[in-house]
Amino acid sequence: MAEIDKKPATGRDTLKDHHYPAVDMGTGTTADHVGAHTKEVHNAELFAAVQEAKTSVRNKGSLQLLFAVFVAFCCACASGYDGEPREIEAVPGWSYAHTDKPSPGSLLTSIIAMKHFQSTFHTGPTGTKVAVMFSLYTVGSMVAAPFAAVFSDRFGRRRAMFGGANIIIIGAIIVSTSSTIAQFVVGRFVLGMGVQVMTVAAPAYAVEISPPHWRGRCTGFYNCGWFGGSIPAAAITFGTNYIDNDYSWRIPLVLQCFACIVVLGAVFFIPESPRWLMANDKEEEAREFLVKYHGNGNSQSRLVLLELEEMREGIRQDGVDKTYADYRPLFATHNGRWRMAQVLMIAIFGQFSGNGLGYFNTVIFEQLGITSSSQQLGYNLLNSVLSAIGALSAVSLTDKMPRRKVLIFGTLACAATLAVNSGLSAALDSQGKNVITSYAQGGLAAYFLFNIVFSFTYTPLQAVVKTEALETTIRAKGLAAAGIIVSAMGFINQFAGPIALGNIGYRYIYVFVGWDVVEAIMWYLFGVEAQGRTLEQLEWVYSQPNPVKASLMVEKVIVQADGKVSEKVVDVAEP
């Protein structure tokens, strides 16, 4: 495998100032030492640096770093609290037009079903007014995306999170005090804008501050903030549903501010991204960050020297982040196209893999004898909790599991669970009105299992894959583009799903069974493995003729009994 110092030059001859200790190359003779063993790794220099760093979560710097990740997590909570509506469950003999009330899904779906909301706005459970209330949130997100990238690149990740939090608070105040549909819709538009600003800056921040060996867990934990918002939203609407006045819907809406207030209070007590600092000619501040938070205060830490040298080589201070309307690097080069391929796949597949089937579960709930709104809200809360368990389980393993394999086999498992759901739906359809309850229970169980599998596979990696694939100077713009794609997919789900269900009923599930198989094949053919590499080393990977093949290349190292790497095994014929 090509060495890191063989990557394409950036034109900046600053590497002589600092050199990290290189791993000695040899033929494996030190493997004879007592307790030594051979290990395959993607990056010998990084593995050796991590082995010597022995980073502990208990030291002060690490705890402060984890707090910074928590602040980014709160940004995702703000997004998850008002999660966009999901796709609609295909059940026998049912279409969207025949549903007299929506079952709980997002915050707004639960609120629209409340009688006091209806007495104020008279929207009904479905129709044009409801569609506008939902879709203006999406439109706000799409409109704000390009400006969010500019904000994050120009003023820094922290200030962008701060600005997004303020916009969300303004939107929450507008919607929670509304008495007219016009005011409510404007508030939804503002909320969408604020969430987009935060969700461009926060994942970029999480990945840029993380040590390389914590990157998957930190960034994956950020994305699990969606559940940190959706679960409280489900619980709050479950409780306020019993309030017999307008506060039943106003309280959940104003509580959207809570996570944002945490961000406002904490954001200026956390450090700025070292990669943003390096890209903006603040190298000394970037070095201080790395020494304090990645090197345990040791300026000669092997990990610090490695990261600093790679950041100098890979980050341009005159990069595309200084030209705010220039998105050409995302598509104009071989490197950029492969990077954006990863972003496009995770953005589209993460929204259109059948996730959220069950958004309208009214018919299945009623077949199980679950007819009251409170019971349905309880089932919605259960589903959110189970999905969160799946996602958090994956987060704990993200830095150990190969991303590409998880996406391939996890997506196939999604197809399998949907196939079970569709098979039971077909059986229910053939039963007419004489429904066997166990079949309905099985369909609901398959839906829950699908959400667990999907959350394990996609929830952490939706943030990890995007942020890893994008290098520092195009990261904010790439995330903004991904935000537009996600919003567009949400728009399709909201409006195309009901039409498809009205025409083909439960057979709509078959579309996702087949599509998930296609997704798995796409991950196999085009998925680039980023686990075990630094963000800057990925520049070499994406510049190769076949980045997938390059990303799977490994190096053999000899690890001694004390954990230190003694040599990198090379072919004797290698120069």
Coordinates of C-alpha atoms in Angstrom, one line a residue:
M1 CA 0.0 0.0 0.0
A2 CA 1.2 3.5 -0.8
E3 CA 2.7 5.3 2.2
I4 CA 1.1 8.5 3.6
D5 CA 4.0 10.6 2.4
K6 CA 3.4 9.4 -1.1
K7 CA 0.0 11.1 -1.3
P8 CA -0.4 13.8 -4.0
A9 CA 1.4 17.0 -2.9
T10 CA -0.6 20.0 -1.9
G11 CA 2.0 22.5 -3.0
R12 CA 2.7 23.6 0.6
D13 CA 6.2 22.7 1.7
T14 CA 5.7 22.8 5.5
L15 CA 6.3 19.2 6.3
K16 CA 9.9 19.7 7.3
D17 CA 8.9 21.6 10.5
H18 CA 7.4 18.6 12.2
H19 CA 7.9 14.8 11.5
Y20 CA 6.1 12.2 13.5
P21 CA 8.1 9.1 14.4
A22 CA 7.6 6.6 11.5
V23 CA 7.0 2.9 12.2
D24 CA 10.2 0.9 11.3
M25 CA 9.8 -1.3 8.2
G26 CA 11.0 -4.9 8.3
T27 CA 10.4 -8.4 7.4
G28 CA 8.6 -9.5 10.6
T29 CA 11.6 -10.6 12.6
T30 CA 10.3 -8.9 15.8
A31 CA 7.4 -11.3 15.8
D32 CA 9.7 -13.8 17.5
H33 CA 9.7 -11.8 20.7
V34 CA 7.7 -13.1 23.7
G35 CA 4.1 -12.0 23.6
A36 CA 4.3 -10.4 20.1
H37 CA 1.6 -10.9 17.5
T38 CA 0.8 -9.9 14.0
K39 CA -2.1 -7.6 13.2
E40 CA -3.7 -6.3 10.0
V41 CA -4.5 -2.6 10.1
H42 CA -5.5 0.1 7.5
N43 CA -2.9 2.6 8.6
A44 CA 0.2 1.4 10.5
E45 CA 1.3 5.0 11.5
L46 CA -2.1 5.7 13.0
F47 CA -2.4 2.4 14.7
A48 CA 1.1 2.8 16.3
A49 CA 0.2 6.4 17.4
V50 CA -3.1 5.2 19.0
Q51 CA -1.4 2.3 20.8
E52 CA 1.1 4.7 22.4
A53 CA -1.5 7.4 23.2
K54 CA -3.6 5.2 25.4
T55 CA -6.3 7.8 25.6
S56 CA -8.4 7.6 28.7
V57 CA -11.9 9.0 29.0
R58 CA -11.2 9.8 32.6
N59 CA -8.7 12.6 32.1
K60 CA -9.8 16.2 32.1
G61 CA -9.1 16.9 28.5
S62 CA -11.1 13.8 27.3
L63 CA -14.1 14.7 29.6
Q64 CA -14.1 18.2 28.1
L65 CA -14.0 16.8 24.6
L66 CA -16.9 14.5 25.4
F67 CA -18.9 17.4 26.7
A68 CA -18.2 19.2 23.4
V69 CA -19.6 16.1 21.6
F70 CA -22.6 16.3 23.9
V71 CA -23.3 19.9 22.8
A72 CA -23.3 18.7 19.2
F73 CA -25.6 15.9 20.3
C74 CA -28.1 18.5 21.6
C75 CA -28.2 20.0 18.1
A76 CA -29.4 16.6 16.8
C77 CA -31.9 16.5 19.6
A78 CA -33.4 19.7 18.3
S79 CA -33.8 18.0 14.9
G80 CA -35.2 14.8 16.3
Y81 CA -37.7 16.5 18.5
D82 CA -39.6 17.9 15.5
G83 CA -38.7 14.9 13.3
E84 CA -40.1 15.1 9.8
P85 CA -43.1 12.8 9.1
R86 CA -42.1 9.4 7.8
E87 CA -43.4 7.0 5.2
I88 CA -46.8 5.3 5.7
E89 CA -47.4 1.7 6.7
A90 CA -48.9 -0.4 3.9
V91 CA -51.7 -2.5 5.4
P92 CA -54.4 -4.6 3.8
G93 CA -57.3 -2.7 2.2
W94 CA -56.2 0.6 3.5
S95 CA -55.3 3.9 1.8
Y96 CA -54.4 7.3 3.1
A97 CA -57.6 8.8 1.9
H98 CA -59.6 6.3 4.0
T99 CA -57.9 7.1 7.3
D100 CA -59.9 9.3 9.6
K101 CA -57.1 10.1 11.9
P102 CA -53.3 9.8 11.8
S103 CA -51.5 7.6 14.2
P104 CA -48.6 9.1 16.1
G105 CA -45.4 9.7 14.3
S106 CA -43.7 13.0 14.4
L107 CA -44.4 15.8 16.9
L108 CA -46.7 17.6 14.5
T109 CA -48.6 14.5 13.7
S110 CA -49.4 13.9 17.4
I111 CA -50.3 17.6 17.9
I112 CA -52.6 17.7 14.9
A113 CA -54.6 14.8 16.3
M114 CA -55.3 16.8 19.5
K115 CA -58.8 18.2 19.8
H116 CA -57.8 21.6 21.1
F117 CA -55.4 22.1 18.2
Q118 CA -58.3 21.3 15.9
S119 CA -60.6 23.7 17.7
T120 CA -58.1 26.5 17.1
F121 CA -57.0 25.8 13.5
H122 CA -59.8 23.6 12.1
T123 CA -57.4 21.8 9.8
G124 CA -58.8 18.3 10.0
P125 CA -56.4 15.3 10.2
T126 CA -55.5 15.4 6.5
G127 CA -55.7 17.7 3.5
T128 CA -54.0 20.7 2.0
K129 CA -53.6 22.7 5.2
V130 CA -52.0 19.8 7.0
A131 CA -49.7 19.2 4.0
V132 CA -48.6 22.8 4.0
M133 CA -47.9 22.7 7.8
F134 CA -45.6 19.6 7.3
S135 CA -44.0 20.7 4.0
L136 CA -43.0 24.2 4.9
Y137 CA -40.6 22.8 7.5
T138 CA -38.9 20.9 4.6
V139 CA -38.9 23.9 2.4
G140 CA -37.3 26.0 5.1
S141 CA -34.6 23.4 5.4
M142 CA -33.9 23.4 1.7
V143 CA -33.8 27.2 1.4
A144 CA -31.4 27.5 4.4
A145 CA -28.9 24.8 3.3
P146 CA -26.6 26.9 1.1
F147 CA -26.5 29.8 3.7
A148 CA -25.8 27.2 6.4
A149 CA -22.7 26.1 4.6
V150 CA -21.5 29.7 4.2
F151 CA -22.2 30.5 7.9
S152 CA -20.3 27.4 9.1
D153 CA -17.3 28.0 6.9
R154 CA -17.0 31.7 7.5
F155 CA -17.7 32.0 11.2
G156 CA -16.9 28.6 12.5
R157 CA -18.8 25.5 13.6
R158 CA -19.6 26.9 17.1
R159 CA -21.1 30.1 15.9
A160 CA -23.1 28.3 13.4
M161 CA -24.6 26.0 16.1
F162 CA -25.2 29.1 18.2
G163 CA -27.0 30.8 15.3
G164 CA -29.1 27.8 14.4
A165 CA -30.2 27.5 18.0
N166 CA -31.4 31.1 18.0
I167 CA -33.4 30.6 14.8
I168 CA -35.1 27.5 16.2
I169 CA -36.1 29.3 19.4
I170 CA -37.6 32.1 17.3
G171 CA -39.5 29.5 15.2
A172 CA -40.7 27.7 18.4
I173 CA -42.0 30.9 19.9
I174 CA -43.9 31.7 16.6
V175 CA -45.6 28.3 16.4
S176 CA -46.4 27.9 20.1
T177 CA -48.1 31.3 20.2
S178 CA -50.0 30.9 16.9
S179 CA -53.7 31.5 16.6
T180 CA -53.8 31.5 12.8
I181 CA -52.6 29.0 10.2
A182 CA -50.5 31.7 8.5
Q183 CA -48.5 32.4 11.7
F184 CA -48.1 28.6 12.3
V185 CA -46.8 28.0 8.8
V186 CA -44.3 30.8 9.0
G187 CA -43.0 29.4 12.3
R188 CA -42.6 25.9 10.7
F189 CA -40.6 27.5 7.9
V190 CA -38.3 29.3 10.4
L191 CA -37.9 26.0 12.4
G192 CA -36.8 24.2 9.2
M193 CA -34.2 26.9 8.6
G194 CA -32.8 26.7 12.1
V195 CA -32.5 23.0 12.1
Q196 CA -30.7 23.0 8.8
V197 CA -28.1 25.5 10.1
M198 CA -27.5 23.4 13.2
T199 CA -27.3 20.1 11.3
V200 CA -24.7 21.4 8.9
A201 CA -22.4 22.7 11.6
A202 CA -22.9 20.1 14.4
P203 CA -21.8 16.8 12.6
A204 CA -18.9 18.6 11.0
Y205 CA -17.9 19.8 14.4
A206 CA -18.2 16.3 16.0
V207 CA -16.1 14.6 13.4
E208 CA -13.4 17.3 13.3
I209 CA -12.8 17.4 17.0
S210 CA -12.7 13.6 17.6
P211 CA -9.5 11.7 17.9
P212 CA -9.2 9.3 15.0
H213 CA -9.9 6.2 17.1
W214 CA -13.0 7.8 18.7
R215 CA -14.4 9.3 15.5
G216 CA -17.0 6.7 14.7
R217 CA -18.4 6.7 18.3
C218 CA -18.4 10.5 18.7
T219 CA -20.0 11.2 15.3
G220 CA -22.4 8.3 15.6
F221 CA -23.4 9.4 19.1
Y222 CA -24.2 12.9 17.6
N223 CA -26.6 11.3 15.2
C224 CA -28.3 9.4 17.9
G225 CA -29.5 12.8 19.2
W226 CA -32.4 12.3 16.8
F227 CA -33.8 9.8 19.4
G228 CA -32.7 12.3 22.2
G229 CA -35.4 14.5 20.6
S230 CA -38.0 12.1 19.3
I231 CA -38.4 10.0 22.5
P232 CA -39.0 13.1 24.7
A233 CA -41.4 14.5 22.1
A234 CA -43.4 11.2 22.1
A235 CA -43.4 11.2 26.0
I236 CA -44.4 14.9 26.2
T237 CA -47.2 14.6 23.8
F238 CA -48.4 11.4 25.6
G239 CA -48.6 13.4 28.8
T240 CA -50.0 16.7 27.5
N241 CA -52.7 14.8 25.6
Y242 CA -54.5 14.7 28.9
I243 CA -54.5 18.5 29.4
D244 CA -58.0 19.8 28.5
N245 CA -57.0 23.2 27.0
D246 CA -54.7 24.8 24.4
Y247 CA -51.6 24.1 26.5
S248 CA -52.0 20.4 25.4
W249 CA -50.4 21.4 22.1
R250 CA -48.6 24.7 23.0
I251 CA -46.4 23.1 25.7
P252 CA -44.8 20.5 23.3
L253 CA -44.2 23.2 20.8
V254 CA -42.5 25.6 23.1
L255 CA -40.3 22.8 24.6
Q256 CA -38.6 22.6 21.3
C257 CA -36.4 25.4 22.8
F258 CA -35.0 23.2 25.6
A259 CA -32.1 21.6 23.6
C260 CA -31.3 24.9 22.0
I261 CA -31.0 26.6 25.3
V262 CA -28.5 24.0 26.4
V263 CA -26.5 24.7 23.2
L264 CA -26.7 28.5 23.7
G265 CA -25.4 28.1 27.3
A266 CA -22.6 25.8 26.5
V267 CA -21.3 26.5 23.0
F268 CA -18.8 29.2 23.9
F269 CA -17.3 27.0 26.7
I270 CA -16.2 24.4 24.1
P271 CA -13.2 24.6 21.8
E272 CA -13.5 25.4 18.1
S273 CA -12.8 22.7 15.5
P274 CA -9.0 22.3 15.0
R275 CA -9.5 21.7 11.3
W276 CA -11.5 24.8 10.9
L277 CA -8.8 26.7 12.7
M278 CA -6.1 25.2 10.5
A279 CA -8.1 26.1 7.4
N280 CA -8.4 29.7 8.6
D281 CA -4.7 30.3 9.3
K282 CA -4.8 29.6 13.0
E283 CA -2.3 26.8 13.2
E284 CA -1.1 27.5 16.7
E285 CA -4.6 27.3 18.1
A286 CA -5.1 24.1 16.2
R287 CA -1.9 22.7 17.7
E288 CA -2.9 23.7 21.2
F289 CA -6.2 21.9 20.7
L290 CA -4.5 18.7 19.6
V291 CA -2.0 18.7 22.5
K292 CA -4.7 19.3 25.1
Y293 CA -7.5 17.1 23.9
H294 CA -5.8 14.3 21.8
G295 CA -2.3 14.2 23.4
N296 CA -3.1 14.4 27.1
G297 CA -1.0 17.6 27.3
N298 CA 2.1 16.0 25.7
S299 CA 3.2 18.2 22.7
Q300 CA 5.4 15.3 21.5
S301 CA 2.6 12.8 21.5
R302 CA 3.0 10.6 18.4
L303 CA -0.8 11.0 17.7
V304 CA -0.5 14.8 17.9
L305 CA 2.5 14.9 15.6
L306 CA 0.8 12.6 13.1
E307 CA -2.5 14.6 13.1
L308 CA -0.7 18.0 12.9
E309 CA 1.5 17.0 10.0
E310 CA -1.4 15.5 8.0
M311 CA -3.6 18.5 8.7
R312 CA -0.9 20.8 7.4
E313 CA -0.5 18.7 4.3
G314 CA -4.2 18.1 3.6
I315 CA -6.0 21.4 4.5
R316 CA -5.6 24.4 2.3
Q317 CA -6.0 27.9 3.8
D318 CA -7.1 29.1 0.4
G319 CA -9.5 26.3 -0.2
V320 CA -13.0 26.2 -1.7
D321 CA -14.5 27.1 1.7
K322 CA -13.4 30.7 1.0
T323 CA -15.4 30.8 -2.2
Y324 CA -18.9 30.6 -0.9
A325 CA -20.8 29.9 -4.2
D326 CA -18.3 27.4 -5.6
Y327 CA -19.7 23.8 -5.4
R328 CA -17.6 22.5 -8.3
P329 CA -15.1 20.6 -6.3
L330 CA -17.9 18.3 -5.1
F331 CA -18.4 17.0 -8.7
A332 CA -15.7 18.3 -11.0
T333 CA -12.9 15.9 -10.0
H334 CA -12.5 12.1 -9.7
N335 CA -11.8 12.6 -5.9
G336 CA -14.8 14.9 -5.4
R337 CA -17.2 12.6 -7.3
W338 CA -16.3 9.6 -5.3
R339 CA -16.7 11.6 -2.1
M340 CA -20.1 12.9 -3.1
A341 CA -21.1 9.3 -4.2
Q342 CA -20.7 8.3 -0.5
V343 CA -22.7 11.4 0.6
L344 CA -25.5 10.8 -1.9
M345 CA -25.8 7.1 -1.1
I346 CA -26.0 7.5 2.7
A347 CA -28.4 10.5 2.3
I348 CA -30.8 8.8 -0.1
F349 CA -30.6 5.3 1.4
G350 CA -30.9 6.6 4.9
Q351 CA -34.2 8.2 4.0
F352 CA -35.6 5.8 1.5
S353 CA -35.0 2.3 2.8
G354 CA -38.5 1.7 4.2
N355 CA -37.6 3.3 7.5
G356 CA -40.6 4.6 9.3
L357 CA -43.0 2.1 7.8
G358 CA -45.7 2.2 10.4
Y359 CA -46.1 6.0 10.5
F360 CA -49.8 5.3 10.1
N361 CA -50.5 2.1 12.1
T362 CA -54.1 2.8 12.8
V363 CA -55.5 -0.3 11.1
I364 CA -53.0 -2.7 12.8
F365 CA -53.5 -1.0 16.1
E366 CA -57.3 -1.4 15.9
Q367 CA -57.0 -5.1 14.9
L368 CA -55.0 -5.6 18.1
G369 CA -57.7 -3.8 20.1
I370 CA -55.6 -0.7 20.5
T371 CA -57.9 2.1 19.6
S372 CA -57.4 5.0 22.0
S373 CA -55.0 7.8 21.2
S374 CA -53.1 7.3 24.5
Q375 CA -52.5 3.7 23.7
Q376 CA -51.3 4.5 20.2
L377 CA -49.0 7.2 21.6
G378 CA -47.6 4.5 24.0
Y379 CA -46.8 2.2 21.1
N380 CA -45.1 5.0 19.3
L381 CA -42.9 5.7 22.4
L382 CA -42.1 2.0 22.6
N383 CA -41.0 1.9 18.9
S384 CA -38.7 5.0 19.5
V385 CA -37.1 3.3 22.5
L386 CA -36.4 0.1 20.7
S387 CA -35.0 1.9 17.7
A388 CA -32.8 4.0 20.1
I389 CA -31.4 0.8 21.7
G390 CA -30.5 -0.5 18.2
A391 CA -28.7 2.7 17.3
L392 CA -26.8 3.1 20.6
S393 CA -25.7 -0.5 20.4
A394 CA -24.2 0.3 17.0
V395 CA -22.5 3.5 18.3
S396 CA -20.6 1.5 20.9
L397 CA -19.1 -0.7 18.2
T398 CA -18.7 1.8 15.4
D399 CA -15.0 2.3 15.7
K400 CA -14.5 -1.5 15.6
M401 CA -16.9 -2.5 12.9
P402 CA -16.1 -2.0 9.2
R403 CA -18.5 0.6 7.9
R404 CA -18.9 -1.1 4.5
K405 CA -19.8 -4.5 5.8
V406 CA -22.3 -3.1 8.2
L407 CA -24.1 -1.2 5.4
I408 CA -24.1 -4.2 3.1
F409 CA -25.4 -6.9 5.5
G410 CA -27.5 -4.5 7.5
T411 CA -29.4 -3.3 4.4
L412 CA -30.0 -6.9 3.4
A413 CA -31.4 -7.6 6.9
C414 CA -33.7 -4.6 6.4
A415 CA -35.0 -6.2 3.2
A416 CA -35.5 -9.5 5.0
T417 CA -37.6 -7.9 7.8
L418 CA -39.6 -6.0 5.4
A419 CA -40.2 -9.2 3.4
V420 CA -41.6 -10.8 6.5
N421 CA -43.9 -7.7 7.1
S422 CA -45.1 -7.8 3.5
G423 CA -45.8 -11.5 3.6
L424 CA -47.9 -11.1 6.7
S425 CA -49.7 -8.2 5.2
A426 CA -50.5 -10.3 2.1
A427 CA -51.9 -13.0 4.5
L428 CA -54.0 -10.5 6.3
D429 CA -55.3 -9.2 3.0
S430 CA -56.5 -12.6 2.1
Q431 CA -58.4 -13.0 5.4
G432 CA -60.7 -10.1 4.7
K433 CA -62.6 -9.1 7.9
N434 CA -61.9 -12.4 9.7
V435 CA -58.4 -11.3 10.7
I436 CA -56.2 -13.7 12.7
T437 CA -54.8 -11.5 15.5
S438 CA -51.5 -13.4 15.6
Y439 CA -50.8 -12.3 12.0
A440 CA -51.4 -8.7 12.9
Q441 CA -49.1 -9.1 15.9
G442 CA -46.5 -10.6 13.7
G443 CA -46.7 -7.7 11.3
L444 CA -46.3 -5.2 14.1
A445 CA -43.3 -7.2 15.5
A446 CA -41.7 -7.3 12.1
Y447 CA -42.1 -3.5 11.9
F448 CA -40.4 -3.1 15.3
L449 CA -37.6 -5.5 14.3
F450 CA -37.1 -3.6 11.0
N451 CA -36.7 -0.3 12.9
I452 CA -34.1 -1.9 15.3
V453 CA -32.1 -3.3 12.3
F454 CA -32.3 0.0 10.4
S455 CA -31.3 2.0 13.4
F456 CA -28.3 -0.3 14.1
T457 CA -27.2 -0.1 10.4
Y458 CA -27.9 3.5 9.4
T459 CA -28.5 5.8 12.4
P460 CA -24.9 6.2 13.5
L461 CA -23.4 5.9 10.0
Q462 CA -25.7 8.6 8.5
A463 CA -23.5 11.2 10.2
V464 CA -20.2 9.2 10.1
V465 CA -20.1 8.3 6.4
K466 CA -21.0 11.8 5.3
T467 CA -18.5 13.7 7.5
E468 CA -15.7 11.2 6.9
A469 CA -16.2 11.3 3.1
L470 CA -15.9 15.1 2.9
E471 CA -12.6 16.8 3.5
T472 CA -12.4 19.9 5.7
T473 CA -12.7 22.6 3.0
I474 CA -15.8 21.1 1.3
R475 CA -17.4 19.5 4.4
A476 CA -19.9 22.2 5.2
K477 CA -21.0 22.5 1.5
G478 CA -21.2 18.7 1.2
L479 CA -23.4 18.5 4.3
A480 CA -25.6 21.3 3.0
A481 CA -26.0 19.5 -0.3
A482 CA -26.9 16.3 1.7
G483 CA -29.4 18.3 3.7
I484 CA -31.2 19.4 0.5
I485 CA -31.2 15.7 -0.6
V486 CA -32.6 14.5 2.7
S487 CA -35.3 17.2 2.6
A488 CA -36.1 16.3 -1.0
M489 CA -36.5 12.6 -0.1
G490 CA -38.7 13.6 2.8
F491 CA -40.8 15.6 0.5
I492 CA -41.2 12.6 -1.9
N493 CA -42.1 10.3 1.1
Q494 CA -44.8 12.7 2.3
F495 CA -46.5 13.2 -1.1
A496 CA -45.7 10.1 -3.2
G497 CA -46.2 7.6 -0.4
P498 CA -49.9 8.2 0.1
I499 CA -50.6 8.1 -3.7
A500 CA -48.7 4.8 -4.0
L501 CA -50.6 3.3 -1.1
G502 CA -53.9 4.4 -2.6
N503 CA -53.1 2.7 -5.8
I504 CA -51.3 -0.6 -4.7
G505 CA -52.1 -0.9 -1.0
Y506 CA -49.8 -3.1 1.1
R507 CA -47.8 -4.0 -2.0
Y508 CA -46.0 -0.8 -1.6
I509 CA -43.8 -2.6 0.9
Y510 CA -42.5 -4.8 -1.9
V511 CA -40.9 -1.7 -3.5
F512 CA -38.7 -1.3 -0.5
V513 CA -37.8 -5.0 -0.2
G514 CA -36.5 -4.8 -3.8
W515 CA -34.9 -1.4 -3.4
D516 CA -33.0 -2.5 -0.2
V517 CA -31.5 -5.3 -2.2
V518 CA -30.3 -2.8 -4.8
E519 CA -28.9 -0.6 -2.0
A520 CA -26.9 -3.5 -0.6
I521 CA -25.4 -4.1 -4.1
M522 CA -24.6 -0.4 -4.4
W523 CA -22.7 -0.5 -1.1
Y524 CA -20.8 -3.5 -2.2
L525 CA -19.8 -1.9 -5.5
F526 CA -19.2 1.7 -4.5
G527 CA -18.9 1.8 -0.7
V528 CA -15.5 3.1 0.5
E529 CA -14.2 1.8 3.8
A530 CA -13.0 4.7 6.1
Q531 CA -12.7 2.8 9.4
G532 CA -9.1 2.8 10.7
R533 CA -7.8 5.8 8.7
T534 CA -7.3 9.5 9.5
L535 CA -9.5 12.0 7.7
E536 CA -6.5 13.3 5.8
Q537 CA -5.3 9.9 4.7
L538 CA -8.7 9.4 3.0
E539 CA -7.5 12.0 0.5
W540 CA -5.1 9.4 -0.8
V541 CA -7.8 6.8 -0.9
Y542 CA -10.3 8.9 -2.9
S543 CA -7.5 9.9 -5.3
Q544 CA -6.8 6.3 -6.4
P545 CA -8.3 5.0 -9.7
N546 CA -10.5 2.5 -7.6
P547 CA -11.1 4.0 -4.2
V548 CA -13.1 1.0 -3.0
K549 CA -10.2 -1.3 -3.7
A550 CA -7.7 1.1 -2.2
S551 CA -9.8 1.5 1.0
L552 CA -9.7 -2.3 1.6
M553 CA -5.9 -2.5 1.5
V554 CA -4.3 -3.4 4.8
E555 CA -0.8 -3.3 6.3
K556 CA 0.7 -5.9 8.6
V557 CA 2.3 -4.7 11.9
I558 CA 4.0 -6.5 14.7
V559 CA 2.6 -5.6 18.1
Q560 CA 4.7 -6.4 21.2
A561 CA 3.4 -7.6 24.5
D562 CA 3.4 -4.0 25.9
G563 CA 1.1 -2.9 23.0
K564 CA 3.7 -0.9 21.1
V565 CA 4.2 -1.5 17.4
S566 CA 7.7 -2.6 16.6
E567 CA 7.6 -2.8 12.9
K568 CA 5.6 -2.7 9.7
V569 CA 6.0 -5.9 7.7
V570 CA 6.9 -5.2 4.0
D571 CA 7.9 -7.4 1.1
V572 CA 11.6 -7.6 0.8
A573 CA 11.2 -6.7 -2.9
E574 CA 9.4 -3.4 -2.0
P575 CA 11.7 -0.4 -2.4

